[in-house]
CSV table of C-alpha atoms in Angstrom, one decimal:
chain,number,residue,atom,x,y,z
A,1,MET,CA,94.4,195.2,130.6
A,2,GLN,CA,95.0,198.7,132.0
A,3,GLN,CA,98.4,200.3,131.5
A,4,SER,CA,99.7,203.8,132.6
A,5,TRP,CA,102.8,205.8,132.6
A,6,LYS,CA,104.1,209.5,133.2
A,7,THR,CA,105.8,211.8,130.7
A,8,VAL,CA,108.2,214.4,132.3
A,9,GLY,CA,109.5,217.4,130.4
A,10,LEU,CA,112.8,218.9,131.7
A,11,ALA,CA,114.0,222.4,130.7
A,12,LEU,CA,117.7,222.6,131.4
A,13,VAL,CA,119.0,226.2,131.2
A,14,ILE,CA,122.8,226.3,130.9
A,15,LEU,CA,124.8,228.9,132.8
A,16,THR,CA,121.8,230.1,134.9
A,17,GLY,CA,123.2,228.6,138.0
A,18,GLN,CA,119.7,227.5,139.1
A,19,PRO,CA,119.3,223.9,140.4
A,20,VAL,CA,117.5,221.5,138.3
A,21,GLN,CA,115.0,220.8,141.1
A,22,VAL,CA,114.1,224.4,141.3
A,23,MET,CA,113.3,224.5,137.6
A,24,VAL,CA,111.2,221.3,137.8
A,25,ALA,CA,109.3,222.7,140.7
A,26,ALA,CA,108.7,225.9,138.8
A,27,ASN,CA,107.1,223.9,135.9
A,28,PRO,CA,104.5,221.5,137.3
A,29,SER,CA,102.6,221.5,134.1
A,30,ALA,CA,105.4,219.7,132.4
A,31,VAL,CA,104.2,216.3,134.0
A,32,SER,CA,101.3,214.4,132.3
A,33,GLU,CA,99.7,210.8,132.8
A,34,HIS,CA,98.3,208.5,130.0
A,35,GLU,CA,96.0,205.3,130.3
A,36,GLU,CA,95.4,202.6,127.7
A,37,TRP,CA,93.5,199.2,127.8
A,38,THR,CA,94.5,195.9,126.2
A,39,LEU,CA,91.8,193.5,124.8
A,40,ALA,CA,90.3,190.8,127.0
A,41,THR,CA,90.9,187.2,125.9
A,42,VAL,CA,88.1,184.8,125.1
A,43,PRO,CA,87.1,182.5,128.0
A,44,THR,CA,86.2,178.8,127.6
A,45,LEU,CA,83.6,176.6,129.2
A,46,SER,CA,83.7,172.9,130.3
A,47,VAL,CA,81.4,170.6,132.2
A,48,THR,CA,82.8,169.5,135.6
A,49,GLY,CA,79.8,167.5,136.8
A,50,VAL,CA,76.2,166.3,136.4
A,51,SER,CA,73.9,165.6,139.3
A,52,GLY,CA,70.5,164.5,138.3
A,53,ASN,CA,69.3,167.2,135.9
A,54,THR,CA,71.8,169.8,137.1
A,55,HIS,CA,74.9,170.4,135.0
A,56,THR,CA,77.9,172.3,136.6
A,57,VAL,CA,79.9,174.4,134.1
A,58,GLN,CA,83.3,175.9,134.8
A,59,ILE,CA,84.8,179.1,133.3
A,60,GLU,CA,88.5,179.0,132.3
A,61,THR,CA,90.2,182.4,131.7
A,62,ASN,CA,93.5,184.2,132.0
A,63,ASN,CA,91.8,187.6,132.3
A,64,PRO,CA,92.3,189.8,135.4
A,65,LEU,CA,90.2,189.1,138.5
A,66,GLY,CA,86.7,190.5,138.2
A,67,THR,CA,86.6,190.6,134.4
A,68,GLU,CA,83.0,191.0,133.3
A,69,MET,CA,81.5,188.2,131.2
A,70,LYS,CA,78.2,187.4,129.5
A,71,ILE,CA,76.8,183.9,129.3
A,72,GLU,CA,74.0,182.8,126.9
A,73,LYS,CA,72.1,179.5,126.3
A,74,SER,CA,69.9,178.3,123.5
A,75,GLY,CA,68.1,175.3,122.2
A,76,ASP,CA,69.5,175.8,118.7
A,77,PRO,CA,73.2,175.5,117.9
A,78,ASP,CA,73.0,178.6,115.8
A,79,PHE,CA,71.6,180.7,118.7
A,80,SER,CA,68.8,182.1,116.5
A,81,VAL,CA,66.9,182.5,119.8
A,82,PHE,CA,68.7,182.5,123.1
A,83,ASP,CA,68.4,183.4,126.8
A,84,VAL,CA,70.9,185.4,128.8
A,85,VAL,CA,72.1,183.4,131.7
A,86,GLN,CA,74.4,186.0,133.2
A,87,ASP,CA,74.6,189.6,131.8
A,88,TRP,CA,78.2,191.0,132.3
A,89,THR,CA,78.9,189.5,135.6
A,90,PRO,CA,82.4,189.7,137.1
A,91,HIS,CA,84.2,186.3,137.0
A,92,ASN,CA,87.5,184.8,137.9
A,93,ASP,CA,89.3,181.8,136.5
A,94,ARG,CA,87.6,178.5,137.6
A,95,ASP,CA,84.4,180.1,138.6
A,96,THR,CA,81.4,177.8,138.1
A,97,PHE,CA,77.7,178.1,137.5
A,98,THR,CA,74.9,175.6,137.1
A,99,LEU,CA,72.1,174.9,134.6
A,100,ASP,CA,69.1,172.8,135.1
A,101,LEU,CA,67.9,170.8,132.1
A,102,GLN,CA,64.7,169.0,131.4
A,103,ASP,CA,64.7,165.2,130.6
A,104,ALA,CA,66.3,164.5,127.2
A,105,GLU,CA,66.8,168.3,126.6
A,106,THR,CA,69.9,169.5,124.7
A,107,VAL,CA,71.2,173.0,125.5
A,108,TYR,CA,74.0,175.0,123.8
A,109,VAL,CA,76.0,177.5,126.0
A,110,ARG,CA,78.5,180.2,125.0
A,111,ILE,CA,80.4,183.0,126.8
A,112,LYS,CA,82.3,186.2,126.0
A,113,ALA,CA,84.2,188.8,128.0
A,114,ARG,CA,84.9,192.6,127.9
A,115,ASN,CA,87.6,194.9,129.2
A,116,GLY,CA,87.2,198.0,131.3
A,117,LYS,CA,86.6,200.2,128.2
A,118,GLY,CA,83.6,197.9,127.2
A,119,ILE,CA,85.4,196.3,124.3
A,120,GLU,CA,83.9,192.8,123.9
A,121,THR,CA,85.7,189.6,122.8
A,122,LEU,CA,84.3,187.1,120.3
A,123,TYR,CA,82.0,184.3,121.6
A,124,SER,CA,83.7,181.2,122.9
A,125,GLU,CA,83.2,177.8,121.3
A,126,THR,CA,79.8,176.4,122.0
A,127,LEU,CA,79.5,173.9,124.9
A,128,THR,CA,76.8,171.3,124.3
A,129,LEU,CA,74.9,169.9,127.3
A,130,ILE,CA,72.7,166.8,126.9
A,131,GLN,CA,70.4,165.6,129.5
A,132,ALA,CA,69.7,161.8,129.6
A,133,PRO,CA,66.1,160.7,129.0
A,134,ALA,CA,64.0,159.7,132.0
A,135,MET,CA,64.3,156.1,133.2
A,136,PRO,CA,61.8,154.0,131.3
A,137,THR,CA,59.1,152.1,133.2
A,138,LEU,CA,57.3,148.9,132.2
A,139,ALA,CA,53.9,149.2,130.6
A,140,SER,CA,53.4,145.4,130.8
A,141,GLN,CA,55.3,142.1,131.1
A,142,GLU,CA,54.4,138.6,130.0
A,143,SER,CA,56.1,135.2,130.1
A,144,THR,CA,55.4,131.8,128.8
A,145,ASP,CA,57.4,128.6,129.0
A,146,ARG,CA,59.2,129.7,125.8
A,147,LYS,CA,59.6,133.5,125.9
A,148,VAL,CA,59.5,136.7,127.9
A,149,THR,CA,58.0,139.9,126.5
A,150,LEU,CA,58.6,143.4,128.0
A,151,ILE,CA,56.7,146.5,126.8
A,152,VAL,CA,58.0,149.8,128.1
A,153,ASN,CA,56.3,153.1,128.3
A,154,PRO,CA,57.5,155.7,125.8
A,155,VAL,CA,60.2,158.1,127.0
A,156,GLN,CA,60.4,161.6,125.6
A,157,GLY,CA,63.5,162.2,123.6
A,158,ALA,CA,64.6,158.5,123.6
A,159,HIS,CA,66.2,157.5,120.3
A,160,VAL,CA,66.5,153.8,121.3
A,161,TYR,CA,65.9,151.4,124.1
A,162,LYS,CA,68.3,148.8,125.3
A,163,VAL,CA,68.0,145.7,127.4
A,164,LYS,CA,70.6,143.4,128.9
A,165,ARG,CA,69.9,140.0,130.5
A,166,SER,CA,72.1,139.2,133.5
A,167,ASP,CA,73.8,136.4,131.6
A,168,TRP,CA,74.4,138.3,128.4
A,169,ASP,CA,77.7,140.0,127.5
A,170,GLU,CA,76.1,142.7,125.3
A,171,PRO,CA,72.7,144.5,125.4
A,172,LYS,CA,70.0,144.1,122.8
A,173,VAL,CA,68.5,147.2,121.0
A,174,PHE,CA,64.8,147.7,120.4
A,175,THR,CA,63.0,150.7,119.0
A,176,ASP,CA,59.3,149.9,119.0
A,177,LEU,CA,58.8,149.7,122.8
A,178,THR,CA,58.4,145.9,122.7
A,179,PHE,CA,61.2,143.4,123.5
A,180,THR,CA,60.8,139.7,123.2
A,181,ASP,CA,63.4,137.2,124.4
A,182,ASP,CA,62.8,133.7,123.0
A,183,THR,CA,66.1,132.2,124.2
A,184,VAL,CA,64.7,131.4,127.6
A,185,LEU,CA,64.1,128.0,129.2
A,186,PRO,CA,60.9,127.1,131.2
A,187,GLY,CA,60.5,127.5,135.0
A,188,ARG,CA,63.4,129.8,135.6
A,189,PRO,CA,64.0,133.4,136.8
A,190,TYR,CA,65.6,135.9,134.4
A,191,THR,CA,66.8,139.4,135.4
A,192,TYR,CA,66.8,142.2,132.9
A,193,GLU,CA,68.2,145.8,133.0
A,194,PHE,CA,66.6,148.2,130.5
A,195,TRP,CA,67.2,151.9,129.8
A,196,ALA,CA,66.7,154.6,127.2
A,197,GLU,CA,69.3,156.5,125.2
A,198,ASN,CA,69.6,159.7,123.2
A,199,SER,CA,73.4,159.5,123.0
A,200,VAL,CA,73.3,159.7,126.8
A,201,MET,CA,72.1,156.7,128.8
A,202,SER,CA,69.2,157.1,131.2
A,203,ASN,CA,69.2,155.4,134.6
A,204,LYS,CA,68.7,151.7,134.5
A,205,ASN,CA,65.5,150.0,135.5
A,206,THR,CA,65.6,146.3,136.6
A,207,ILE,CA,63.1,143.5,136.6
A,208,THR,CA,63.3,139.8,137.4
A,209,ILE,CA,60.6,137.7,135.7
A,210,TRP,CA,60.0,133.9,135.8
A,211,THR,CA,59.1,131.8,132.8
A,212,LYS,CA,56.2,129.5,133.2
A,213,PRO,CA,56.9,125.8,133.6
A,214,ALA,CA,56.4,123.7,130.5
A,215,PRO,CA,53.9,120.8,130.5
A,216,PRO,CA,55.7,117.6,131.2
A,217,ILE,CA,55.8,114.6,128.8
A,218,LEU,CA,54.2,111.5,130.2
A,219,LYS,CA,55.3,108.0,129.0
A,220,VAL,CA,54.8,104.5,130.2
A,221,GLN,CA,57.6,102.8,132.0
A,222,ASN,CA,56.0,99.4,132.9
A,223,VAL,CA,52.6,97.8,133.0
A,224,THR,CA,51.5,94.6,134.8
A,225,ALA,CA,48.1,93.1,135.4
A,226,THR,CA,47.6,95.1,138.5
A,227,SER,CA,50.1,98.0,138.4
A,228,ILE,CA,51.2,100.9,136.2
A,229,THR,CA,54.6,102.7,136.3
A,230,LEU,CA,54.9,106.0,134.4
A,231,LYS,CA,58.0,108.0,133.5
A,232,VAL,CA,57.9,111.8,133.5
A,233,ASN,CA,60.0,113.7,131.0
A,234,LEU,CA,60.6,117.2,132.5
A,235,ASN,CA,60.5,118.8,129.0
A,236,ARG,CA,63.4,121.3,129.7
A,237,ASN,CA,62.1,122.3,133.1
A,238,PRO,CA,64.8,122.5,135.8
A,239,ASP,CA,65.4,119.5,138.0
A,240,ASP,CA,64.0,121.2,141.1
A,241,VAL,CA,60.4,121.3,139.9
A,242,LEU,CA,57.8,119.3,141.9
A,243,ILE,CA,55.8,116.7,140.1
A,244,GLU,CA,52.1,116.3,140.9
A,245,ALA,CA,50.1,113.3,139.8
A,246,LYS,CA,46.5,112.4,140.2
A,247,ARG,CA,43.9,109.8,139.1
A,248,GLU,CA,40.2,110.0,139.9
A,249,GLY,CA,39.5,107.5,142.7
A,250,GLY,CA,43.2,106.5,142.9
A,251,ASN,CA,46.4,107.4,144.7
A,252,PRO,CA,49.4,107.4,142.4
A,253,VAL,CA,52.8,107.8,144.2
A,254,VAL,CA,55.5,110.1,142.8
A,255,ASN,CA,59.0,108.9,143.3
A,256,GLY,CA,61.5,111.2,141.6
A,257,THR,CA,60.4,111.2,137.9
A,258,LEU,CA,58.5,108.0,138.3
A,259,ILE,CA,54.8,107.7,139.0
A,260,GLU,CA,53.6,104.3,140.4
A,261,GLU,CA,50.3,102.8,141.4
A,262,THR,CA,49.6,99.2,142.4
A,263,GLY,CA,46.5,97.2,143.4
A,264,LEU,CA,44.7,98.0,140.2
A,265,LYS,CA,42.1,95.9,138.5
A,266,GLU,CA,43.2,93.7,135.6
A,267,ASN,CA,42.4,94.7,132.0
A,268,THR,CA,41.1,98.1,133.1
A,269,GLU,CA,41.8,101.6,131.7
A,270,TYR,CA,43.1,104.3,134.0
A,271,THR,CA,43.6,108.0,133.2
A,272,TYR,CA,46.4,109.8,134.9
A,273,GLU,CA,47.0,113.6,135.0
A,274,VAL,CA,50.4,115.1,135.7
A,275,ARG,CA,51.7,118.7,136.1
A,276,VAL,CA,54.8,120.3,137.5
A,277,GLU,CA,55.3,123.2,140.0
A,278,SER,CA,58.3,125.6,139.6
A,279,SER,CA,60.2,127.2,142.5
A,280,ASN,CA,58.1,130.3,141.8
A,281,HIS,CA,55.0,128.3,142.8
A,282,GLU,CA,53.6,128.4,139.3
A,283,TYR,CA,52.0,125.4,137.7
A,284,SER,CA,52.2,124.0,134.2
A,285,GLU,CA,49.1,122.7,132.5
A,286,TRP,CA,47.8,119.3,133.4
A,287,VAL,CA,48.8,116.5,131.0
A,288,SER,CA,46.6,113.4,130.8
A,289,LYS,CA,47.0,110.0,129.3
A,290,THR,CA,45.1,106.7,129.6
A,291,PHE,CA,46.7,103.3,130.1
A,292,ARG,CA,45.3,99.8,130.4
A,293,THR,CA,46.5,97.2,132.9
A,294,GLY,CA,47.7,93.9,131.7
A,295,THR,CA,49.4,95.0,128.5
A,296,MET,CA,52.2,97.4,127.5
A,297,PRO,CA,51.0,99.9,125.0
A,298,VAL,CA,52.3,99.3,121.5
A,299,THR,CA,54.5,102.2,120.6
A,300,SER,CA,57.2,102.6,118.1
A,301,ASP,CA,60.8,103.5,119.1
A,302,PRO,CA,60.8,107.1,120.5
A,303,ASP,CA,64.1,107.9,118.8
A,304,GLN,CA,62.7,106.8,115.5
A,305,GLU,CA,59.6,108.8,116.0
A,306,PHE,CA,61.7,111.9,116.8
A,307,ASP,CA,64.0,111.4,113.9
A,308,LYS,CA,61.0,111.2,111.5
A,309,ALA,CA,59.5,114.3,113.0
A,310,ALA,CA,62.8,116.2,112.8
A,311,LYS,CA,63.3,115.1,109.1
A,312,ASP,CA,59.8,116.4,108.3
A,313,ILE,CA,60.5,119.7,110.0
A,314,PHE,CA,63.8,120.2,108.2
A,315,SER,CA,62.0,119.6,104.9
A,316,GLU,CA,59.6,122.5,105.8
A,317,VAL,CA,62.2,125.1,106.6
A,318,VAL,CA,61.4,128.1,104.3
A,319,TYR,CA,63.8,131.0,103.7
A,320,GLN,CA,63.7,134.1,101.5
A,321,VAL,CA,66.8,136.2,100.8
A,322,ASP,CA,66.6,139.9,99.7
A,323,ALA,CA,68.7,143.0,99.7
A,324,ASP,CA,68.7,146.7,99.2
A,325,ASP,CA,71.2,149.6,99.1
A,326,LYS,CA,71.8,149.3,102.8
A,327,GLY,CA,72.5,145.5,103.1
A,328,ALA,CA,71.0,142.1,102.8
A,329,TRP,CA,68.7,140.0,105.0
A,330,VAL,CA,67.0,136.6,105.1
A,331,ASP,CA,63.5,135.7,106.4
A,332,VAL,CA,63.1,132.2,107.8
A,333,SER,CA,60.0,130.2,108.9
A,334,VAL,CA,58.9,126.6,109.5
A,335,THR,CA,55.6,125.5,108.0
A,336,ASN,CA,54.8,123.1,110.9
A,337,THR,CA,57.0,122.6,114.0
A,338,ARG,CA,54.9,119.6,115.2
A,339,GLY,CA,55.0,120.9,118.7
A,340,MET,CA,58.8,120.7,118.8
A,341,ASP,CA,61.3,123.5,119.9
A,342,VAL,CA,62.8,124.7,116.6
A,343,ARG,CA,65.5,127.3,116.6
A,344,GLY,CA,67.5,128.9,113.8
A,345,THR,CA,71.0,130.3,114.2
A,346,PHE,CA,72.2,132.7,111.4
A,347,ASN,CA,75.3,134.9,111.6
A,348,GLY,CA,75.6,134.3,115.3
A,349,VAL,CA,71.9,135.2,116.1
A,350,THR,CA,69.5,132.5,117.4
A,351,GLN,CA,65.8,132.9,117.1
A,352,LEU,CA,62.8,130.7,117.7
A,353,LEU,CA,61.3,129.5,114.4
A,354,SER,CA,57.6,129.1,113.7
A,355,ALA,CA,55.1,129.6,110.8
A,356,THR,CA,55.6,133.3,111.2
A,357,PRO,CA,58.9,134.4,109.4
A,358,VAL,CA,61.7,135.9,111.5
A,359,ARG,CA,64.3,138.2,110.0
A,360,TYR,CA,68.1,138.0,110.2
A,361,GLY,CA,69.4,141.4,109.1
A,362,ASP,CA,72.6,143.4,108.8
A,363,LEU,CA,74.1,140.9,106.3
A,364,GLU,CA,76.8,141.5,103.7
A,365,TRP,CA,76.1,141.4,100.0
A,366,ASN,CA,77.2,138.5,97.9
A,367,LYS,CA,78.4,136.4,100.8
A,368,GLU,CA,77.9,132.7,101.8
A,369,TYR,CA,76.2,132.1,105.1
A,370,LEU,CA,75.0,129.0,107.0
A,371,LEU,CA,71.6,128.7,108.6
A,372,THR,CA,71.7,126.1,111.4
A,373,VAL,CA,68.3,124.7,112.4
A,374,VAL,CA,68.1,122.7,115.7
A,375,VAL,CA,65.0,120.6,116.5
A,376,SER,CA,64.5,119.4,120.1
A,377,ASP,CA,61.8,117.7,122.1
A,378,GLY,CA,63.5,118.4,125.4
A,379,THR,CA,65.3,115.1,125.4
A,380,ARG,CA,66.7,114.6,121.9
A,381,MET,CA,68.1,117.1,119.5
A,382,ARG,CA,68.8,117.1,115.8
A,383,GLU,CA,70.6,119.7,113.6
A,384,LYS,CA,70.7,120.6,110.0
A,385,GLN,CA,72.6,123.3,108.1
A,386,TYR,CA,71.4,125.2,105.0
A,387,PRO,CA,73.9,127.2,102.8
A,388,ILE,CA,72.5,130.6,101.9
A,389,LYS,CA,74.1,133.2,99.7
A,390,THR,CA,73.0,136.8,99.8
A,391,PRO,CA,72.5,138.8,96.5
A,392,GLU,CA,75.2,141.1,95.1
A,393,LYS,CA,75.0,144.8,95.9
A,394,GLY,CA,72.8,146.7,93.5
A,395,THR,CA,71.1,143.4,92.4
A,396,THR,CA,67.3,143.8,92.4
A,397,GLU,CA,65.2,141.2,94.1
A,398,GLU,CA,63.9,139.9,90.7
A,399,GLU,CA,67.4,139.7,89.2
A,400,ALA,CA,68.7,137.8,92.3
A,401,PHE,CA,65.8,135.4,91.9
A,402,ARG,CA,66.3,134.8,88.2
A,403,LYS,CA,70.0,134.1,88.8
A,404,GLU,CA,69.3,131.6,91.6
A,405,ALA,CA,66.5,130.0,89.6
A,406,ALA,CA,68.7,129.5,86.6
A,407,GLN,CA,71.4,127.8,88.7
A,408,PHE,CA,68.7,125.7,90.4
A,409,ILE,CA,67.3,124.4,87.0
A,410,GLN,CA,70.8,123.3,86.1
A,411,SER,CA,71.0,121.3,89.3
A,412,ILE,CA,67.8,119.3,88.5
A,413,ASN,CA,68.6,115.6,87.8
A,414,LEU,CA,67.2,114.2,84.6
A,415,VAL,CA,67.3,110.4,84.0
A,416,ALA,CA,66.0,108.6,80.9
A,417,ASP,CA,65.3,104.9,80.8
A,418,GLY,CA,62.6,102.4,79.7
A,419,GLN,CA,61.5,98.7,79.6
A,420,LEU,CA,63.7,96.6,77.4
A,421,ASN,CA,62.2,95.7,74.0
A,422,SER,CA,59.1,97.8,74.6
A,423,GLY,CA,59.9,100.7,72.3
A,424,LYS,CA,58.8,103.0,75.1
A,425,ALA,CA,60.8,105.1,77.5
A,426,TRP,CA,60.4,107.4,80.5
A,427,ILE,CA,62.1,110.4,82.0
A,428,ASP,CA,62.6,110.9,85.7
A,429,VAL,CA,62.8,114.5,87.0
A,430,GLU,CA,64.3,114.8,90.5
A,431,VAL,CA,64.7,118.2,92.1
A,432,PRO,CA,66.9,119.0,95.1
A,433,GLN,CA,65.4,120.4,98.3
A,434,THR,CA,64.2,123.9,97.6
A,435,ASN,CA,61.7,126.6,98.7
A,436,PHE,CA,60.7,127.1,95.0
A,437,ALA,CA,57.6,125.8,93.3
A,438,VAL,CA,58.7,123.8,90.3
A,439,THR,CA,56.7,122.7,87.3
A,440,ALA,CA,58.1,120.5,84.5
A,441,THR,CA,56.5,120.1,81.1
A,442,ILE,CA,57.2,117.5,78.4
A,443,GLU,CA,55.2,117.3,75.2
A,444,GLY,CA,52.5,119.4,76.7
A,445,PHE,CA,52.1,117.3,79.8
A,446,SER,CA,52.9,119.2,83.1
A,447,GLN,CA,53.6,118.0,86.6
A,448,GLU,CA,54.3,120.0,89.8
A,449,ILE,CA,57.4,118.5,91.3
A,450,THR,CA,58.2,118.5,95.0
A,451,LYS,CA,60.8,115.8,94.9
A,452,LYS,CA,60.6,113.3,92.0
A,453,ALA,CA,58.2,112.8,89.1
A,454,ARG,CA,58.2,110.4,86.1
A,455,PHE,CA,57.0,111.2,82.6
A,456,GLU,CA,56.0,107.8,81.0
A,457,ASN,CA,54.9,106.5,77.6
A,458,LEU,CA,57.6,108.4,75.7
A,459,ASP,CA,59.3,107.2,72.5
A,460,ASP,CA,62.7,105.8,72.8
A,461,ASN,CA,65.6,107.1,70.7
A,462,THR,CA,64.1,110.6,70.9
A,463,VAL,CA,65.3,114.0,71.9
A,464,TYR,CA,62.9,115.6,74.3
A,465,VAL,CA,62.8,119.2,75.6
A,466,VAL,CA,61.9,119.5,79.3
A,467,SER,CA,60.5,123.0,80.0
A,468,PHE,CA,60.8,124.2,83.6
A,469,GLU,CA,59.0,127.0,85.5
A,470,VAL,CA,60.4,128.0,88.9
A,471,ARG,CA,58.3,130.3,91.1
A,472,ASN,CA,58.9,131.8,94.6
A,473,GLY,CA,55.4,133.3,95.1
A,474,LYS,CA,56.4,136.7,93.7
A,475,TYR,CA,58.5,136.0,90.5
A,476,SER,CA,58.7,133.2,88.0
A,477,TYR,CA,61.5,132.0,85.7
A,478,ARG,CA,61.4,129.6,82.7
A,479,ALA,CA,64.1,127.6,81.1
A,480,GLN,CA,64.6,124.4,79.0
A,481,ARG,CA,66.9,121.4,79.0
A,482,GLU,CA,67.2,118.6,76.5
A,483,ILE,CA,67.5,114.8,77.2
A,484,THR,CA,67.6,111.9,74.8
A,485,THR,CA,65.7,108.7,75.6
A,486,PRO,CA,67.7,105.5,75.1
A,487,ASN,CA,66.9,102.7,72.7
A,488,ARG,CA,64.4,100.3,74.1
A,489,THR,CA,63.1,98.8,70.7
A,490,ALA,CA,63.7,95.1,70.2
A,491,PRO,CA,66.2,94.3,67.3
A,492,GLU,CA,64.5,93.2,64.0
A,493,VAL,CA,65.8,90.2,62.1
A,494,VAL,CA,65.7,91.1,58.5
A,495,ASN,CA,67.5,88.1,57.0
A,496,ILE,CA,68.9,84.7,57.9
A,497,SER,CA,71.3,82.8,55.6
A,498,LYS,CA,73.8,79.9,55.7
A,499,SER,CA,77.3,80.1,54.4
A,500,GLY,CA,79.2,76.9,54.8
A,501,ASN,CA,79.1,75.9,58.4
A,502,HIS,CA,78.1,79.5,59.5
A,503,LEU,CA,74.6,80.8,60.1
A,504,GLN,CA,74.4,84.5,59.3
A,505,ILE,CA,71.6,86.6,60.9
A,506,GLU,CA,71.1,90.2,59.8
A,507,VAL,CA,69.6,92.3,62.6
A,508,LEU,CA,68.3,95.9,62.4
A,509,THR,CA,68.7,97.7,65.7
A,510,HIS,CA,69.1,101.3,67.0
A,511,SER,CA,71.4,100.2,69.8
A,512,GLU,CA,75.1,100.9,69.7
A,513,LEU,CA,77.4,98.0,69.0
A,514,LYS,CA,79.5,96.9,71.9
A,515,ASN,CA,83.1,95.6,71.5
């Protein structure tokens, strides 16, 4: 930055005969020296490493060695309030300094230089340092045979919390300190990593937690006059669980998944209790059943029983679709699971279903989706799909309901018929499976329709107006459809005459003539 040079004045006298060097020596005041400074360049900052809460920052500059620089830091990007880290300290290219940050703290740093005359540069671009939040710790943990719940202690500065199970490809995000995993199976260990983020990830915490073993299912295998053999269904427990069986005053023997006892009294009731122990030495609840020697219990086919239960569960799946300016969602519940494992998969996300609605969010507007519901008793499984369409963007909840209700009313099946020659008719109203409450009214008589209803004692050959009201618990929609009852009046003979060999009968009827 410093530059200097000399200006020399030479007085050459012609014809004097004096040497030039003599003349220069005789005029020392003719030599002068000048100094000028160039401006310093603006240095830059970059992070070279982070160790714990200590951030190492490097200075990059092409200024001369020992150029003085000033370093400032602030908690605000506009530096309305700041602290001086170094006040005009000499620095060279690639010098470093360190700053210690608090957990989840954000610090802004800037630097400037000055030359030997004290002329300062502009500030450098601001360097942003972000310290990760502290590693979260567990406030509590809980497991059942169907789910694992983790509750973390709040971490200052954390924007979100994330958790990843060891067999997952991607982590799950939760923001309310509580994470529930309902995709687990009973009697097994699950390892989770969890951490906090504020754009920077904290250190990971790890926990392995076992699910509780599920109560087994006890069924009869064989009964004789003096022996009982029972079959144990493990109910989704792993195969390595231990089965324990007991009977008051007895000694049942466990052989694999069979429980056998011989030497029993004829025609006598015996009550057996069974439980399982997992590899974590945790026990399920005891399951008890009573059997009588001499006769096999009368039971229906278990597959038929399961199919009936699954069909009933499928009929009680309830879903509600809604949307706002940010997107659409659907809430799904099952009125009664009948003790079965019921899971719903929607847009790639699977959740355990119960009477409490669960939400599937982040859906697109005006798009067809499929909800897949799977019912399982641990041995058998049945599946059913429900097509669901989300509302259009900007459509209010009520407008979406009215549009869906109008389409639904058009899908209702109306059938008119009647007893021949009775003069009377009926109208059958059959509604498809729906979550709506539906009321139909004909001639002032109303019926709540869940599947099929009949309106009787109607006149034949008559146009009837069927009024419908559709409700979803929040809104209602009304519309009408028309249907004509067929002729069911006997024909009336009004005249009989004979013409030659022909008998002519004149009949009055409302029926159409057939070719």
